[in-house]
Amino acid sequence: MDQYQLCIIKIKQLHIYQRTPMKIIATHLFNDYSGSPKVLMQLLKGWNKHGITTQLYTCAGREGFLSDLPDVKYSFFNYRFAANPVIRFVNLMVSQIILCVKILKNTENTDIIYVNTVLPFGAAVAGKLKGNRVIYHIHETSMKPAILKSFLFGIVEWCATDIVYVSNYLADQESFSNKKMHVLHNAIENEFLSKAEADAIEKEGLSNVLMVCSLKTYKGINEFVQLSNCLPHHNFRLVLNANKNEIADYFKKVKLPENLEIFETQSNVHPFYKWADVVLNLSKPNEWVETFGLTIIEGMAYGNPAIVPPVGGVTEVIENGVNGFTLDSDDIVEIANKIGVWTSNDNYFKSFRKSARSAVAQYNEDRFILKNIQILETK
């Protein structure tokens, strides 16, 4: 009997003997189509499926993975992202004061406060003041300016009872004393995996290169453009978590090659992964360290090997030389060479495809939910 089966048995036993109902107050600052709200969406659905009452506090007026979830009670606070860092900081502080007051007024001290990312710290402060159990789900380590990171992680140190990390790398980088610490790798949605399996086709060769990321320079966007120039006989697609105006403004002084297509925010990325032959993550570790890499396992569900940075939690997903390569995004020549080797040797590339599909099994959503509930039940 493996650990997964034991976990299922333990959870079933806990539900049989559970004496009091559980309620989770989940909080997330900025609802969009990026990785961290997607993880919280999976948890909210899983908690509800297992009979746990949920309430979500998030910003108003945004569409994203946290929108319109069934059986979730919503409470909103105002937060608007601003390009100006001073205005953005003021907006953050005001929003968290409002969030703190709302939670102080509307929750019981028996509720579990679940803080997704370190940003909605107002919820953690409220939980600390009321004596709630405060669980942080930490996705990030790279944050600027340094004083903001020190402040936010200082709140974690003061308020958290438990900390959930998305990778072993992150747990090592951001460890805290006298806290219950748990590593819980992200998972691929069951629905996503079923769709990927249904859409599976036998591909020949390597023609199409995909990257899905935020519109940030440190995500390696400029390097992706350079790479598309280096490989004119390959097709490149860049899917950005941004609108058309933001994209146009970013690239207004850049001459884009004809083999590169750029897309705005997509609520459905399946067609892109189906189109792709390889998925890239070109984040620059000296500016931004990837703590996991959800888009990479989504790509692997379609049998797409990946090239990722050699640092961070993403190296726990990609085994160098097996289901992809770990390369520095500054080394465009070497990345182009690896893609060239894959392109010229189809049997070699197919072995990477097979390994990519096989690796996805360890990121099972049901296992992810059950492990999370086990954390909730362990006091």
XYZ file of C-alpha atoms in Angstrom:
379
model
C 0.000 0.000 0.000
C 1.575 3.290 -1.112
C 1.488 6.664 0.647
C -1.336 7.906 -1.590
C -3.630 5.017 -0.553
C -2.738 5.512 3.108
C -3.537 9.211 2.738
C -6.979 8.393 1.292
C -7.755 5.989 4.151
C -6.666 8.541 6.744
C -8.783 11.286 5.184
C -11.831 8.994 5.112
C -11.289 8.154 8.768
C -10.955 11.827 9.649
C -14.223 12.632 7.899
C -15.997 9.816 9.740
C -14.831 10.966 13.162
C -14.741 14.711 12.556
C -16.750 16.302 15.399
C -17.050 19.882 14.263
C -17.543 21.298 10.774
C -14.614 23.112 9.214
C -14.770 26.527 7.601
C -11.969 28.044 5.568
C -11.625 31.766 4.919
C -9.458 31.886 1.794
C -7.837 35.114 0.622
C -6.143 36.142 -2.607
C -5.178 39.645 -3.682
C -5.316 39.783 -7.479
C -7.645 37.495 -9.414
C -6.337 36.747 -12.905
C -5.339 33.811 -15.100
C -1.912 33.205 -13.553
C -0.678 30.227 -11.557
C -1.376 31.153 -7.919
C -5.131 31.880 -8.308
C -5.422 28.687 -10.337
C -3.988 26.688 -7.434
C -6.441 28.307 -5.014
C -9.292 27.573 -7.422
C -8.349 23.884 -7.331
C -8.258 23.929 -3.534
C -11.631 25.676 -3.215
C -13.269 23.131 -5.504
C -11.595 20.280 -3.636
C -12.566 21.599 -0.197
C -16.188 21.963 -1.261
C -16.176 18.475 -2.729
C -15.096 17.149 0.681
C -17.804 19.030 2.562
C -15.702 21.919 3.860
C -17.417 25.309 4.005
C -15.504 27.966 2.091
C -15.520 31.732 1.836
C -13.265 33.681 -0.510
C -12.023 37.234 -0.061
C -10.523 38.674 -3.245
C -10.407 41.915 -5.226
C -13.531 43.157 -6.962
C -13.977 43.775 -10.668
C -11.560 41.157 -11.994
C -12.030 38.095 -14.177
C -9.787 35.139 -13.532
C -9.578 31.586 -12.241
C -11.324 32.595 -9.002
C -14.418 33.975 -10.727
C -17.868 32.375 -10.349
C -16.835 29.223 -8.504
C -19.810 27.099 -7.410
C -20.557 26.700 -3.689
C -18.080 29.429 -2.710
C -19.304 32.419 -0.721
C -17.659 35.583 -2.022
C -16.597 38.741 -0.225
C -14.792 41.479 -2.112
C -12.410 44.305 -1.329
C -11.074 47.031 -3.611
C -7.602 46.733 -5.040
C -6.325 48.184 -8.299
C -2.949 47.345 -9.768
C -0.948 50.440 -10.723
C 2.189 50.710 -12.829
C 3.573 53.370 -10.502
C 5.184 51.485 -7.567
C 4.295 54.152 -5.001
C 0.617 54.154 -5.992
C 0.671 50.355 -6.114
C 2.047 50.201 -2.568
C -0.590 52.639 -1.299
C -3.323 50.607 -3.021
C -1.987 47.442 -1.404
C -1.902 48.936 2.091
C -5.408 50.413 1.833
C -6.827 47.150 0.485
C -5.268 45.159 3.321
C -6.571 47.475 6.022
C -10.052 46.984 4.548
C -9.528 43.216 4.327
C -8.308 43.038 7.923
C -11.370 44.915 9.199
C -13.750 42.753 7.158
C -12.296 39.530 8.504
C -12.207 40.801 12.081
C -15.908 41.656 11.845
C -17.208 38.677 9.891
C -15.344 35.560 10.997
C -15.197 33.284 14.014
C -11.947 32.403 15.723
C -12.593 28.752 14.881
C -12.328 29.497 11.152
C -9.098 28.669 9.334
C -7.564 31.685 7.594
C -5.925 30.488 4.355
C -3.662 33.150 2.837
C -2.740 32.472 -0.799
C 0.638 34.153 -1.576
C 2.178 36.580 0.899
C 0.317 39.611 -0.488
C -3.110 39.517 1.277
C -1.449 40.014 4.645
C -4.466 41.822 6.119
C -6.163 38.446 6.494
C -3.190 37.051 8.391
C -3.106 40.020 10.764
C -6.833 39.639 11.446
C -6.374 35.941 12.109
C -3.497 36.601 14.474
C -5.506 39.179 16.419
C -8.522 36.864 16.709
C -6.523 33.761 17.545
C -7.349 31.871 14.352
C -5.198 29.251 12.776
C -3.430 31.043 9.902
C -2.116 28.966 7.006
C 0.028 30.616 4.343
C 0.324 29.026 0.891
C 3.553 30.553 -0.402
C 4.290 30.606 -4.130
C 6.968 33.291 -4.380
C 10.489 34.152 -3.298
C 11.516 36.848 -5.806
C 10.034 40.175 -4.783
C 11.083 43.795 -5.161
C 11.810 46.102 -3.506
C 13.625 44.193 -0.784
C 11.946 46.257 1.942
C 8.510 45.086 0.741
C 9.636 41.473 0.839
C 11.037 41.941 4.345
C 7.754 43.459 5.485
C 5.527 40.783 3.943
C 7.639 37.858 5.100
C 7.876 39.505 8.512
C 4.078 39.317 8.687
C 4.335 35.623 7.799
C 6.801 35.126 10.662
C 4.478 36.891 13.105
C 1.102 35.526 12.050
C 1.434 32.089 10.456
C 0.807 28.857 12.303
C 1.416 26.727 9.201
C 3.183 27.352 5.902
C 2.564 25.428 2.695
C 5.313 25.682 0.067
C 4.923 24.793 -3.611
C 8.393 23.240 -3.842
C 11.287 21.963 -1.767
C 13.395 24.759 -3.203
C 11.034 27.389 -1.821
C 10.895 25.681 1.582
C 14.695 25.811 1.748
C 14.854 29.433 0.619
C 12.113 30.826 2.856
C 12.159 28.714 6.003
C 10.743 29.980 9.295
C 11.389 28.958 12.872
C 8.646 27.515 15.068
C 6.229 26.998 12.174
C 4.633 23.847 10.836
C 6.061 23.659 7.322
C 4.682 21.529 4.500
C 5.730 21.025 0.870
C 2.825 20.529 -1.513
C 3.660 20.489 -5.206
C 1.064 21.993 -7.499
C -1.123 19.657 -9.514
C -2.707 19.528 -12.911
C -6.503 19.709 -12.939
C -8.358 16.454 -13.607
C -10.443 18.221 -16.257
C -7.317 19.614 -17.894
C -5.662 16.199 -17.969
C -8.776 14.515 -19.379
C -8.959 17.128 -22.132
C -5.268 16.697 -22.910
C -5.651 12.921 -23.128
C -8.717 13.262 -25.358
C -6.875 15.686 -27.654
C -3.700 13.603 -27.795
C -2.317 13.127 -31.283
C 0.824 11.437 -32.531
C 3.140 14.262 -33.520
C 6.044 14.046 -35.903
C 9.066 16.290 -35.609
C 9.517 19.595 -33.836
C 8.218 22.742 -35.485
C 6.306 24.691 -32.828
C 7.722 26.424 -29.738
C 5.469 27.865 -27.016
C 5.919 30.039 -23.951
C 3.108 31.058 -21.570
C 3.954 33.723 -18.997
C 3.272 37.137 -17.498
C 4.238 40.313 -19.334
C 7.411 40.890 -17.331
C 10.923 41.371 -18.687
C 12.312 38.988 -16.066
C 10.155 36.216 -17.529
C 12.526 36.071 -20.495
C 10.241 37.658 -23.076
C 13.099 39.431 -24.858
C 15.087 36.186 -24.921
C 12.112 34.403 -26.476
C 12.055 36.997 -29.273
C 15.805 36.522 -29.782
C 15.341 32.768 -29.966
C 12.637 33.106 -32.612
C 15.108 35.146 -34.662
C 17.726 32.413 -34.248
C 15.355 29.683 -35.468
C 13.535 31.152 -38.491
C 12.282 27.744 -39.658
C 10.393 27.111 -36.404
C 7.077 28.638 -35.374
C 6.886 30.535 -32.085
C 3.884 31.520 -29.984
C 3.996 33.694 -26.880
C 0.872 33.744 -24.688
C 0.990 36.619 -22.223
C -1.133 37.352 -19.171
C -1.881 40.865 -20.457
C -4.303 42.729 -22.699
C -3.686 43.943 -26.254
C -2.834 47.501 -25.231
C -0.260 46.357 -22.677
C 1.320 44.046 -25.240
C 1.397 46.743 -27.922
C 3.025 49.171 -25.504
C 5.699 46.659 -24.487
C 6.691 45.801 -28.063
C 6.210 49.220 -29.672
C 9.948 49.650 -30.320
C 10.678 46.000 -31.095
C 10.842 44.538 -34.592
C 9.164 41.158 -34.293
C 10.073 38.292 -36.638
C 7.454 36.820 -38.961
C 7.632 33.406 -37.288
C 6.477 34.801 -33.909
C 2.825 35.233 -32.888
C 1.869 36.968 -29.649
C -1.450 36.415 -27.863
C -3.203 38.228 -25.043
C -4.625 36.566 -21.898
C -6.302 33.247 -22.682
C -8.886 31.533 -20.493
C -8.419 28.363 -22.563
C -4.820 27.391 -23.277
C -5.519 23.862 -24.559
C -5.250 24.808 -28.257
C -1.797 26.251 -27.627
C -0.424 23.207 -25.818
C -1.946 20.962 -28.497
C -0.233 23.065 -31.183
C 3.132 23.078 -29.401
C 5.986 20.607 -29.668
C 8.084 22.090 -26.877
C 7.324 24.504 -24.014
C 9.793 27.034 -22.671
C 10.289 28.875 -19.408
C 13.002 31.485 -19.870
C 12.774 33.276 -16.523
C 15.979 35.047 -15.498
C 17.074 33.567 -12.127
C 19.057 36.652 -11.134
C 15.793 38.635 -11.252
C 13.023 36.062 -10.769
C 13.297 32.474 -9.538
C 10.544 30.095 -10.622
C 9.292 28.290 -7.533
C 7.354 25.633 -9.454
C 6.232 26.006 -13.097
C 2.573 25.095 -13.569
C 2.627 25.876 -17.295
C 5.405 23.325 -17.699
C 3.369 20.400 -16.346
C 0.383 21.553 -18.396
C 2.582 21.388 -21.470
C 3.906 17.969 -20.449
C 0.317 16.682 -20.298
C 0.340 17.169 -24.065
C 3.654 15.348 -24.376
C 5.697 18.524 -24.735
C 9.209 18.446 -23.263
C 10.440 21.692 -21.742
C 13.475 23.896 -21.428
C 13.594 25.647 -18.060
C 16.063 27.594 -15.877
C 18.676 25.578 -13.943
C 17.600 27.150 -10.631
C 14.407 26.976 -8.586
C 11.470 24.686 -7.983
C 10.996 24.129 -11.693
C 14.041 21.819 -11.587
C 11.923 19.480 -9.443
C 9.624 19.125 -12.462
C 12.169 18.800 -15.268
C 14.885 16.147 -15.105
C 17.722 17.409 -17.259
C 18.202 15.204 -20.319
C 15.085 13.115 -19.617
C 11.891 15.149 -20.047
C 13.609 18.392 -20.991
C 16.681 20.500 -20.355
C 17.715 22.970 -17.662
C 19.486 25.898 -19.317
C 20.172 29.522 -18.488
C 17.914 31.812 -20.506
C 20.896 34.061 -21.296
C 22.453 31.224 -23.290
C 20.235 31.582 -26.355
C 22.761 29.795 -28.577
C 22.715 26.653 -26.415
C 18.908 26.686 -26.188
C 18.721 26.971 -29.980
C 21.229 24.108 -30.277
C 19.133 21.837 -28.044
C 16.011 22.577 -30.076
C 18.068 21.882 -33.211
C 19.200 18.498 -31.868
C 15.603 17.559 -31.048
C 14.491 18.690 -34.505
C 17.116 16.656 -36.345
C 16.598 13.421 -34.390
C 12.926 12.501 -34.134
C 13.445 9.227 -32.250
C 15.540 11.036 -29.651
C 12.867 13.712 -29.321
C 10.115 11.082 -28.972
C 11.883 9.651 -25.919
C 11.586 13.093 -24.292
C 7.907 13.252 -25.253
C 7.264 9.888 -23.622
C 9.080 10.912 -20.439
C 7.162 14.194 -20.295
C 3.795 12.407 -20.431
C 4.898 9.881 -17.811
C 6.080 12.575 -15.389
C 2.642 14.200 -15.266
C 1.209 11.306 -13.219
C 2.933 12.498 -10.029
C 1.027 15.807 -10.179
C -2.370 14.214 -9.625
C -5.064 16.654 -8.497
C -6.901 14.219 -6.204
C -3.676 13.460 -4.370
C -2.956 17.186 -4.123
C -6.361 17.900 -2.540
C -6.136 15.010 -0.084
C -2.661 16.009 1.056
C -3.885 19.553 1.581
C -6.850 18.370 3.639
C -4.489 16.243 5.690
C -2.566 19.435 6.500
C -5.821 21.149 7.502
C -6.811 18.251 9.754
C -3.412 18.006 11.454
C -3.307 20.557 14.254
